[in-house]
CSV table of C-alpha atoms in Angstrom, one decimal:
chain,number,residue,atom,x,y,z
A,1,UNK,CA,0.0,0.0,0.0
A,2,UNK,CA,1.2,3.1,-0.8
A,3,UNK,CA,2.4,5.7,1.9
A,4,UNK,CA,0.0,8.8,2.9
A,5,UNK,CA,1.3,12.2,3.5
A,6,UNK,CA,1.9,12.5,7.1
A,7,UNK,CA,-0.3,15.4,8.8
A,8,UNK,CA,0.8,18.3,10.1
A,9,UNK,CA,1.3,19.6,13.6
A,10,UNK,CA,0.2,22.1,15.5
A,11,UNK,CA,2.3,23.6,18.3
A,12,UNK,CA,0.7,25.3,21.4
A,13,UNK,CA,0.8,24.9,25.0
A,14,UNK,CA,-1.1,21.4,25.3
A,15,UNK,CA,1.7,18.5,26.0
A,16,UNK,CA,2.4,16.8,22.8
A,17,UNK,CA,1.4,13.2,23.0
A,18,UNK,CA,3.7,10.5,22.5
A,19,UNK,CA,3.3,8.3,19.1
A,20,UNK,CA,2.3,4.5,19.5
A,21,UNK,CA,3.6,3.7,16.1
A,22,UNK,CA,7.0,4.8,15.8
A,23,UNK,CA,8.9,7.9,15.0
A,24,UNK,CA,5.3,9.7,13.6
A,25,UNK,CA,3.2,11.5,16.2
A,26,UNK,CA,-0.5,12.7,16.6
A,27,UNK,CA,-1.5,16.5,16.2
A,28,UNK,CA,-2.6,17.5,19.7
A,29,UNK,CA,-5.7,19.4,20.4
A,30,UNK,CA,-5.8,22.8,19.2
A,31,UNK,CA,-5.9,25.3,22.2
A,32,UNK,CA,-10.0,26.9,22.9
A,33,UNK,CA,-10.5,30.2,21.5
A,34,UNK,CA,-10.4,33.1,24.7
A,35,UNK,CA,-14.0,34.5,24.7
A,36,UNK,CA,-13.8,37.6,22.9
A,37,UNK,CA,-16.3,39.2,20.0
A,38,UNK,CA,-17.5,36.0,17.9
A,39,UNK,CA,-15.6,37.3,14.4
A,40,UNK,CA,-16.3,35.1,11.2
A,41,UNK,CA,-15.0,31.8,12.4
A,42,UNK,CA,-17.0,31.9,15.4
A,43,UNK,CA,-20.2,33.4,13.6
A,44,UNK,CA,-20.3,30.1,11.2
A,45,UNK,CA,-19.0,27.9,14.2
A,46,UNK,CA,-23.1,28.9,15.7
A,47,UNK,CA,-24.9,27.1,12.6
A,48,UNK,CA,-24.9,23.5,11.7
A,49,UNK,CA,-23.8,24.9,8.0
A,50,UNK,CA,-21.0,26.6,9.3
A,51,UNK,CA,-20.1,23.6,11.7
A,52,UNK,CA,-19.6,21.2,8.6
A,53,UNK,CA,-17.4,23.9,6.4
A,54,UNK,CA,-15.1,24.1,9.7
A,55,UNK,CA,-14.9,20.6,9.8
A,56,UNK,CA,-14.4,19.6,6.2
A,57,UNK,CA,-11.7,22.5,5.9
A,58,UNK,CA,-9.5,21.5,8.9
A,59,UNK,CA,-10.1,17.7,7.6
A,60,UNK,CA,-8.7,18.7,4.0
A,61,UNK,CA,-5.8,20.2,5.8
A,62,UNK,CA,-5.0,17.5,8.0
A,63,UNK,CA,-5.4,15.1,5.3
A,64,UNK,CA,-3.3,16.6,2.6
A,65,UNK,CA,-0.5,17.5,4.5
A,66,UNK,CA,-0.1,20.5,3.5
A,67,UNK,CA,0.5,24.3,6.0
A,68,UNK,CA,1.1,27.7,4.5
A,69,UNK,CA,1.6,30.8,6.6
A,70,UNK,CA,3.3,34.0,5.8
A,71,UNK,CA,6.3,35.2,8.1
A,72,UNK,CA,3.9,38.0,9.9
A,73,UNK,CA,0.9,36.4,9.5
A,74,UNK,CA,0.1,33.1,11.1
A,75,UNK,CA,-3.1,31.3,10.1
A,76,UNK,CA,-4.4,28.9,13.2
A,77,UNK,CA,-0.9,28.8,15.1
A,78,UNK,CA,2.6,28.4,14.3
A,79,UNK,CA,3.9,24.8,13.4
A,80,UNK,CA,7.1,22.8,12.9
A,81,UNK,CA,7.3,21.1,9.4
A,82,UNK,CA,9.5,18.4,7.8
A,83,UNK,CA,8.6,15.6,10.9
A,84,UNK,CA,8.5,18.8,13.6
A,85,UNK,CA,12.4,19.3,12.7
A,86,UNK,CA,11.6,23.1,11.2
A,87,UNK,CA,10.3,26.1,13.1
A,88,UNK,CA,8.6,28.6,11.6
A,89,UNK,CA,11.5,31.5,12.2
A,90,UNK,CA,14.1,29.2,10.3
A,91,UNK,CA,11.4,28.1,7.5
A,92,UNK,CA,11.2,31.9,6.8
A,93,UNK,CA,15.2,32.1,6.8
A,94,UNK,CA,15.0,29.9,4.0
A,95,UNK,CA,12.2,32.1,1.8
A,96,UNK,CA,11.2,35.4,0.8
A,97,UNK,CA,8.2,37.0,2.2
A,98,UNK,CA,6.1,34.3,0.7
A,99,UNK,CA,3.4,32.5,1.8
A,100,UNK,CA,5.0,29.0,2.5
A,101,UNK,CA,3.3,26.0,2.5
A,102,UNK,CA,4.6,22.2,3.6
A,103,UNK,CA,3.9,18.7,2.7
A,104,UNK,CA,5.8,15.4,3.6
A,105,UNK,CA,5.6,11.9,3.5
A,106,UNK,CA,6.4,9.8,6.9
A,107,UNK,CA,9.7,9.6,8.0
A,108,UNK,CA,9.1,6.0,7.9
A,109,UNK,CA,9.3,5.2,4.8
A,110,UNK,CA,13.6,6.3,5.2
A,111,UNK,CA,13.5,3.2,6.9
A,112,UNK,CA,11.0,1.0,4.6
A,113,UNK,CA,11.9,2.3,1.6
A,114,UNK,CA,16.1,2.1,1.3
A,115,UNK,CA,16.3,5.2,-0.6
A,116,UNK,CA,14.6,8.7,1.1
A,117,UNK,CA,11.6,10.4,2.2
A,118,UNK,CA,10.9,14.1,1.7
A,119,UNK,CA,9.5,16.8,2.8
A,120,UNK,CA,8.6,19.7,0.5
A,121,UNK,CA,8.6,23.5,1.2
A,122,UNK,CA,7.3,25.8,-1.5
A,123,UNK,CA,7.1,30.0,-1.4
A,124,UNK,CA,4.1,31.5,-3.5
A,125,UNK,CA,3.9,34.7,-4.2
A,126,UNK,CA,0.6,36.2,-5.5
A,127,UNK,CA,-0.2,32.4,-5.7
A,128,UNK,CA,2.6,31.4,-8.0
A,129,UNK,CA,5.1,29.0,-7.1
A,130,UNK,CA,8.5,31.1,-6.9
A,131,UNK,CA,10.5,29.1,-4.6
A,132,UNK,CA,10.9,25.7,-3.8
A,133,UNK,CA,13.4,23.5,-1.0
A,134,UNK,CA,13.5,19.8,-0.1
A,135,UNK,CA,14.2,18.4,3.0
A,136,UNK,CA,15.1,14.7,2.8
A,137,UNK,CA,16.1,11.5,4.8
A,138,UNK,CA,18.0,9.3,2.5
A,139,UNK,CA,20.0,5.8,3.2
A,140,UNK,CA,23.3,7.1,1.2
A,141,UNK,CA,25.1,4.3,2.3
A,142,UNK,CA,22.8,1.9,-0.1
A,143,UNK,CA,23.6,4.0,-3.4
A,144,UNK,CA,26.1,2.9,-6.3
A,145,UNK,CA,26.5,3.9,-9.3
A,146,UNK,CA,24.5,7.1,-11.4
A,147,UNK,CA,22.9,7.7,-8.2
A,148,UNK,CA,26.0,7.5,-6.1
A,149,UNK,CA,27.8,9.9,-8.6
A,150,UNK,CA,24.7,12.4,-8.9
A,151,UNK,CA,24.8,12.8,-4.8
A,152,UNK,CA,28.7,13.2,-4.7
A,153,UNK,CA,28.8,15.4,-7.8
A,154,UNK,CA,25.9,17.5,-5.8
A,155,UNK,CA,26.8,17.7,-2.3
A,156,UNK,CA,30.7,17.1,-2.4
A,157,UNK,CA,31.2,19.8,-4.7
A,158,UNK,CA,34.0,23.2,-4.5
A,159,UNK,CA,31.1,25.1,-3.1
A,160,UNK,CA,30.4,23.4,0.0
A,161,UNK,CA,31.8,24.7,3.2
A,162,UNK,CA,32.4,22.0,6.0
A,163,UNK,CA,30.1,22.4,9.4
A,164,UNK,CA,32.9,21.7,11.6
A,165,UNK,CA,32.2,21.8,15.9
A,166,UNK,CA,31.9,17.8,15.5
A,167,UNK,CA,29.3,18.0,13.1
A,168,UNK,CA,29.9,15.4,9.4
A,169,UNK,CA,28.3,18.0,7.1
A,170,UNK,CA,28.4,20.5,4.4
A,171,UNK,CA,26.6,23.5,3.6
A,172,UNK,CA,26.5,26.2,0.4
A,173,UNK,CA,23.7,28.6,-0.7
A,174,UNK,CA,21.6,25.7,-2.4
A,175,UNK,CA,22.6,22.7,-0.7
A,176,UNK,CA,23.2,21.2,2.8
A,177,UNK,CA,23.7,17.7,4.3
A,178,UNK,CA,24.3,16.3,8.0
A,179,UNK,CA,25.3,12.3,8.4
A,180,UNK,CA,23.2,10.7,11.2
A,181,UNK,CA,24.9,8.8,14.0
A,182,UNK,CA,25.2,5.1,13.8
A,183,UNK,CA,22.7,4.5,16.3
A,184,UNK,CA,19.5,6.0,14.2
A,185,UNK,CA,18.4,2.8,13.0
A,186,UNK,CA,15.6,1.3,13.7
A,187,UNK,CA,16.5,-2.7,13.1
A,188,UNK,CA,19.2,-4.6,14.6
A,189,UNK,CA,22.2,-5.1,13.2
A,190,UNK,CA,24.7,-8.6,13.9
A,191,UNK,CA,27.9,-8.2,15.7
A,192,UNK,CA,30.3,-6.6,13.7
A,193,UNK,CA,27.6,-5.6,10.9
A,194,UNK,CA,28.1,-1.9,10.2
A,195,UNK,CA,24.6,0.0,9.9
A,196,UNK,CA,25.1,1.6,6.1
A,197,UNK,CA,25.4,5.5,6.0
A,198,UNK,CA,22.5,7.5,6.4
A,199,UNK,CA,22.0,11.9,5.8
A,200,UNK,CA,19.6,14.6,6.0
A,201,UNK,CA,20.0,16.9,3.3
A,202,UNK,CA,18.3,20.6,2.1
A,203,UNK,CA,18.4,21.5,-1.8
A,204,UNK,CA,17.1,24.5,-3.2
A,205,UNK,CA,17.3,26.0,-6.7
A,206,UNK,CA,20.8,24.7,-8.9
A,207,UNK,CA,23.2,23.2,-6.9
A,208,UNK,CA,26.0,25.6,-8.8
A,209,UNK,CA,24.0,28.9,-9.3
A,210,UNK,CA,24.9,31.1,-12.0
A,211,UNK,CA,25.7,34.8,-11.5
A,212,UNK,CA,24.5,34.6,-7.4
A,213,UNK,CA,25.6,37.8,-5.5
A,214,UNK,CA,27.5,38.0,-2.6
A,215,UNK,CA,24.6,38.9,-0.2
A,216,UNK,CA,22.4,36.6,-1.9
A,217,UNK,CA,25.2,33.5,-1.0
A,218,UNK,CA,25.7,34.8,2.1
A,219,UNK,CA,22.4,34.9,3.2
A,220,UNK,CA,21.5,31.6,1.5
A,221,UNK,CA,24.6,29.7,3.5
A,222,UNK,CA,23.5,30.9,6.4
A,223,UNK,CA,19.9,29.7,6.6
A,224,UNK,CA,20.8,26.3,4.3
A,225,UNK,CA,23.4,25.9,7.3
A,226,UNK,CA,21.3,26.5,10.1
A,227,UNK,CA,18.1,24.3,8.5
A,228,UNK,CA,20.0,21.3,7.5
A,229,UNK,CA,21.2,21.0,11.7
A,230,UNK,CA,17.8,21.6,13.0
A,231,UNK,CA,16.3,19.1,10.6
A,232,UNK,CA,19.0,16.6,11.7
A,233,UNK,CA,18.1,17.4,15.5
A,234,UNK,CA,14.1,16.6,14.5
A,235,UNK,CA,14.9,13.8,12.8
A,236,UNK,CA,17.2,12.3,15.5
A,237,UNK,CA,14.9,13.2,18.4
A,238,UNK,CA,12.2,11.0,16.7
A,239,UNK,CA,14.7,8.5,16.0
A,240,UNK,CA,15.8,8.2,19.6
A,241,UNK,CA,19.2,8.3,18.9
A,242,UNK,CA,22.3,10.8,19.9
A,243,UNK,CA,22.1,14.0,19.8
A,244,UNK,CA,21.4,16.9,19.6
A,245,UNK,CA,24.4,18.9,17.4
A,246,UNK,CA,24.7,23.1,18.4
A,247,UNK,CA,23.5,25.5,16.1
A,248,UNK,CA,26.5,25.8,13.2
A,249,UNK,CA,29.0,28.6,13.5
A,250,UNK,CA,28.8,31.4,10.9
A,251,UNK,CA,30.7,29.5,7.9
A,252,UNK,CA,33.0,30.5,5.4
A,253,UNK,CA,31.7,31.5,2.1
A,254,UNK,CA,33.2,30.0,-1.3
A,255,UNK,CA,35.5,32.0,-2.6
A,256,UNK,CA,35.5,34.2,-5.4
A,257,UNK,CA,37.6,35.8,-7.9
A,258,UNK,CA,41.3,37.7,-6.3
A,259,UNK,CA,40.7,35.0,-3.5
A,260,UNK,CA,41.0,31.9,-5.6
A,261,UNK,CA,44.8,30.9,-6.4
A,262,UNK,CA,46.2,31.6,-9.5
A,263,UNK,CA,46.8,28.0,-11.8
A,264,UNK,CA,49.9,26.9,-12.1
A,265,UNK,CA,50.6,24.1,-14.7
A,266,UNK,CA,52.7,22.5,-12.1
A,267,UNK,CA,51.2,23.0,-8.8
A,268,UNK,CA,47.6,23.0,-9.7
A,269,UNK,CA,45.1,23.6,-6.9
A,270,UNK,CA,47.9,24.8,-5.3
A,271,UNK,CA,49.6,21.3,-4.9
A,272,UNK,CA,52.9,20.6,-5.2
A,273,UNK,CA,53.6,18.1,-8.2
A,274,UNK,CA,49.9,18.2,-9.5
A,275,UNK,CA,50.8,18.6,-13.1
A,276,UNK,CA,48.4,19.7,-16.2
A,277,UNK,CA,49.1,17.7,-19.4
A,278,UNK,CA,50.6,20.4,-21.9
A,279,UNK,CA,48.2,19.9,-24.0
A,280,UNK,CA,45.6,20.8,-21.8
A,281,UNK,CA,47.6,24.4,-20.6
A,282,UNK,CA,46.4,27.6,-21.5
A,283,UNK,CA,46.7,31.1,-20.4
A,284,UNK,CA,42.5,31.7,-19.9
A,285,UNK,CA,42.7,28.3,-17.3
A,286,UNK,CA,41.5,29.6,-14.0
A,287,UNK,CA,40.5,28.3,-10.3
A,288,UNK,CA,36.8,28.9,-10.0
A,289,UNK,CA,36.3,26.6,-7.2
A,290,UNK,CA,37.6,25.6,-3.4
A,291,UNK,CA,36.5,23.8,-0.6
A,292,UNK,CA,35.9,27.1,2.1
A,293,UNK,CA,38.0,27.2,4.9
A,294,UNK,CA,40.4,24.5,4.4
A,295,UNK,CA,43.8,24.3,2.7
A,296,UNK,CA,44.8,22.4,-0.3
A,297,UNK,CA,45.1,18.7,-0.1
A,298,UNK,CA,42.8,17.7,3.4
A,299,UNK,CA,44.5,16.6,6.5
A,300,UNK,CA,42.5,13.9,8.8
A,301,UNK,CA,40.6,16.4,10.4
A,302,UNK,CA,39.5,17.7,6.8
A,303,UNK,CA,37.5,15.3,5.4
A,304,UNK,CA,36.7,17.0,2.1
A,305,UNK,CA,38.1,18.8,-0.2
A,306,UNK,CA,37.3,19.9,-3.7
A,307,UNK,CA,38.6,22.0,-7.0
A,308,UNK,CA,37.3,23.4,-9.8
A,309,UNK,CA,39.6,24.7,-12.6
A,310,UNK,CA,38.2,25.7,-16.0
A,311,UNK,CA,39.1,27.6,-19.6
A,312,UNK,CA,35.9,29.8,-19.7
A,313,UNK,CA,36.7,29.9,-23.8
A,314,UNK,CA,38.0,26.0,-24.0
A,315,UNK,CA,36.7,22.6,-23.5
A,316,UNK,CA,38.2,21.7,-20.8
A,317,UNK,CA,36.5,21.7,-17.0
A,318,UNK,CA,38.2,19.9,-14.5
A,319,UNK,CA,37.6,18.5,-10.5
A,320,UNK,CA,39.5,17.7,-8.4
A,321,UNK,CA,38.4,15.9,-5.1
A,322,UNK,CA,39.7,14.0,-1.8
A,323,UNK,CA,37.1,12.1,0.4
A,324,UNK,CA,39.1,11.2,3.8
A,325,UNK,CA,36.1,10.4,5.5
A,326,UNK,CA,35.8,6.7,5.6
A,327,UNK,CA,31.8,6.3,5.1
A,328,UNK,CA,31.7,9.0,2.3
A,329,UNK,CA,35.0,7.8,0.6
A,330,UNK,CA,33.1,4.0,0.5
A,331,UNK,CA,30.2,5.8,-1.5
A,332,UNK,CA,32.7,7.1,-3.9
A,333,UNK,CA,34.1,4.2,-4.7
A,334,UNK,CA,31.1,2.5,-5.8
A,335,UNK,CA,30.2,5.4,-8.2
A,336,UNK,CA,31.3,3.4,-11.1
A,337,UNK,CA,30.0,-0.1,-12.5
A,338,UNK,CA,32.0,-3.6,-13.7
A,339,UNK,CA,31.9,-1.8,-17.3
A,340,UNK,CA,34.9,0.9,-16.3
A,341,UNK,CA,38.2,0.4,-17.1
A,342,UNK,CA,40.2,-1.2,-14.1
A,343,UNK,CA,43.2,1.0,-12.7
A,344,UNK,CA,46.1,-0.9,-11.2
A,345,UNK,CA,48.6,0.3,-8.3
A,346,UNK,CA,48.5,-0.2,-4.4
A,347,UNK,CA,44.6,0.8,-4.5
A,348,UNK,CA,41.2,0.2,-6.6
A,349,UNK,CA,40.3,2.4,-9.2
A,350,UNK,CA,38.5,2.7,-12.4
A,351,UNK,CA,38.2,5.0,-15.7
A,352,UNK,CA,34.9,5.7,-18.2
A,353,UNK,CA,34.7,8.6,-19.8
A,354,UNK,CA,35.3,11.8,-17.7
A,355,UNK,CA,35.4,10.7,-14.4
A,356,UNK,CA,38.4,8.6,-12.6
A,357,UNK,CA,38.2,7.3,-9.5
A,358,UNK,CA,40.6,5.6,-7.5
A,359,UNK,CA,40.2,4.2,-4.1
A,360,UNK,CA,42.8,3.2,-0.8
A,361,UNK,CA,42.8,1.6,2.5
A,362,UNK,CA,44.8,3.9,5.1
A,363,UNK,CA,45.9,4.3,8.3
A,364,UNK,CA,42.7,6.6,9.2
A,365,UNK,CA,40.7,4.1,6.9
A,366,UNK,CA,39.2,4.3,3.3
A,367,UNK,CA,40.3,7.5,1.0
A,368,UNK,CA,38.7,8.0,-2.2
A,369,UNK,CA,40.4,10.4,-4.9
A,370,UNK,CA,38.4,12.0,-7.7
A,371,UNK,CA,39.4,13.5,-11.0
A,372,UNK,CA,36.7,14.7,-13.3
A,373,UNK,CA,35.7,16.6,-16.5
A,374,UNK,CA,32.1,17.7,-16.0
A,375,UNK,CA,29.8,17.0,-19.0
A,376,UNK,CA,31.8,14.0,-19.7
A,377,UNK,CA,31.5,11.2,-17.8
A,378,UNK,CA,29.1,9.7,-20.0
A,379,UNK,CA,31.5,9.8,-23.0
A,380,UNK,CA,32.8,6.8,-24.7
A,381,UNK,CA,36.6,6.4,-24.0
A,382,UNK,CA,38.3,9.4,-25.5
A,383,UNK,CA,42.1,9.4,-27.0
A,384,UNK,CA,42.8,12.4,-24.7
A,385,UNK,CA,41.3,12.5,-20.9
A,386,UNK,CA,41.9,15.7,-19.3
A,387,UNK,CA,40.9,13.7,-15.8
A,388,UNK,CA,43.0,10.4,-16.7
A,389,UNK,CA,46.2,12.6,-17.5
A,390,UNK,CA,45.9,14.3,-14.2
A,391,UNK,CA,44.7,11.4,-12.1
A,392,UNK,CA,48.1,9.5,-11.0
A,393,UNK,CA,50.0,12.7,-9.9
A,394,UNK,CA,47.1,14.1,-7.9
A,395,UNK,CA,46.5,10.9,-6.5
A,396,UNK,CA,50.4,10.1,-5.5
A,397,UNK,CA,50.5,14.1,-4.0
A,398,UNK,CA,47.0,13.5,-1.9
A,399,UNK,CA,48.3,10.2,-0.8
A,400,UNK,CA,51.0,11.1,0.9
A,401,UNK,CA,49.1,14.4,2.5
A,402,UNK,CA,46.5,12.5,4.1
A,403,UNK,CA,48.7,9.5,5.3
A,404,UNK,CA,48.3,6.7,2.6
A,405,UNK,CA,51.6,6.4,1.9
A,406,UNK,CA,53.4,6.3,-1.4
A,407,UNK,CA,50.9,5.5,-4.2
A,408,UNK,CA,51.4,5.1,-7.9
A,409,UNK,CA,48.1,4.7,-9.8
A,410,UNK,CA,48.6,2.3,-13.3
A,411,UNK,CA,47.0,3.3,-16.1
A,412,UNK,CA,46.7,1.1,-18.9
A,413,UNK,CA,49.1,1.5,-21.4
A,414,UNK,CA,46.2,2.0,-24.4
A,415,UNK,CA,45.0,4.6,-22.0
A,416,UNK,CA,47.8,6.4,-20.7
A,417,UNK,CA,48.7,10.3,-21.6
């Protein structure tokens, strides 16, 4: 049977009730009305008519799912949304001055259903749709391939600025994610069996916006930022499990333009020994992209890092990424299938088209490396693969950086620059 949308709450003074079922819980009894002058509502509330256009409104809201309020004019009274993680104040940080409405599906089905629930959050404006985010629950742990790659490509990218203060998590303008502890699972697992990888996550508008300003960014970070660690706290508080994380500090921005280093041929992303091919050089290359707040190459404590380098009047794009944490790096690796071309050396990697990834156990656990040319990694084998020729001289400087060792990635030699 197919899921229903799971109602919405109303918050007020009466104690909330706990749930019988699970994580979900019951909407608790609206407070009474304080005796003042009837007004409309309590005119209709005197007739039978007006009794049963009460009753079948608030029945069609509870049913669908669905709230709306605008941010000085509350409707009823105010509510928590996405599973009574969001409160109105940081739904509004996330909108305009729009009238927002909600609708979700139970957080159960993160559970039943491997992949995600949702919870949806649209602004209207003169009742048009002009903004839409989406708050979900998603078992990341369980995704390979395409869907692997489309969450990495996503949430790993240059734009994303680490949450830091013990929180696993990223934030930028459009996107957010938090990883849930271990222990918000709701089956048993067997000695030794490691529950798989599981995240809450925001996404609003493109994930790499074109032409945003720098207030717009700013204010955007901050509210995805603050969102994404509330939701977590809901979702973990009706999961039963640790928690709760501290608001996020005020993180740093991606940088832009003078504050992005100049590319050198040799040292590219300003790493010593990643090399360009030189037929892949150019005077228009530029850095467009870096992880916020961390230096090149991550140390253990950075678990992330990312770079973007394009030719704004070539074909060449080019990323550049490190995943160090252990749960995230075993994602990577599965992005591509038994059809890539095998990489040898002292890890696991694999080629097709514009993306290479390469894979290590280490001393702080599983490290994933990641060269790609956007647009591309659905292309045929090409003679000349801008990520391919960069690959094994990233991979040998990273390495080292984040305590693998000495690594030497093989391509084949039909492949090889």
């Amino acid at each position: 049977m197919a899921d229903e949308p799971e109602s919405s709450k109303m918050v007020n003074s009466v104690p909330e009730t706990p749930e019988v079922d699970g994580p979900l819980r019951q909407a608790p009894a609206p407070r009474p009305s304080a005796p003042e002058s009837p007004g409309r509502m309590r005119r209709l509330s005197r007739s039978r008519s007006g009794i049963a256009v009460i009753g079948a409104l608030v029945g069609a809201l509870l049913a669908s799912g669905v709230m709306a309020w605008r941010s000085d004019e509350l409707p009823f009274m105010a509510r928590d949304v996405c599973w009574g993680s969001l409160s109105p104040d940081v739904v509004h940080a996330l909108f305009s001055d729009t009238d927002v409405r909600s609708r979700e599906l139970p957080l159960r089905r993160a559970t039943e259903d491997q992949m995600h629930t949702e919870c949806s959050m649209q602004g209207f404006g003169a009742d048009e749709l002009e903004s839409e985010v989406t708050a979900s629950v998603r078992t990341l742990g369980e995704l390979r391939g395409a869907q692997a790659w489309s969450w990495t490509e996503e949430y790993l990218s240059s734009r994303m600025t680490p949450l830091g203060e013990g929180i696993t998590g990223m934030a930028s303008s459009t996107r957010a994610w938090v990883a849930l502890p271990a222990s918000c699972e709701e089956r048993s697992y067997e000695s030794g069996e490691k529950p798989p990888l599981r995240v809450v996550t925001l996404a609003s508008e493109a994930a790499d916006p074109e032409g945003q300003n720098v207030v717009d960014a700013r204010r955007g970070l901050d509210s995805m930022s603050r969102a994404v660690v509330r939701l977590a706290n809901g979702v973990m508080e009706r999961y039963g499990c640790d928690g709760p994380y501290s608001d996020p500090p005020t993180l740093r921005r991606a940088p832009e333009g003078n504050e992005l280093p100049d590319v050198d041929a040799d040292r590219l992303c300003g790493i010593q020994g990643v090399r360009l091919p030189r037929w892949a050089e150019g005077p228009d290359a530029e850095v467009v992209g870096i992880t916020p707040g961390t230096k090149p190459g991550p140390s253990s404590a950075e678990g992330i890092w990312a770079c973007d380098v394009r030719q704004p009047f070539g074909p060449n794009r080019l990323r550049l990424m490190t995943v160090a944490d252990p749960e995230l790096a075993g994602v990577v690796s599965r992005v591509l299938g038994n059809r890539a071309t095998r990489l040898g050396g002292e890890g696991q990697g694999a080629y097709a088209g514009g993306l290479s990834v390469y894979a290590a156990d280490c001393r702080s656990g599983r490290v994933a490396f990641v060269a790609y040319e956007p647009g591309k990694e659905s292309e045929s084998h090409a003679d000349k693969s801008l990520a391919l020729a960069v690959l094994p001289s990233y991979v040998k400087a990273e390495a080292k950086r984040v305590g693998c060792g000495d690594m030497n990635v093989k391509v084949p030699s039909n492949l090889a620059p």
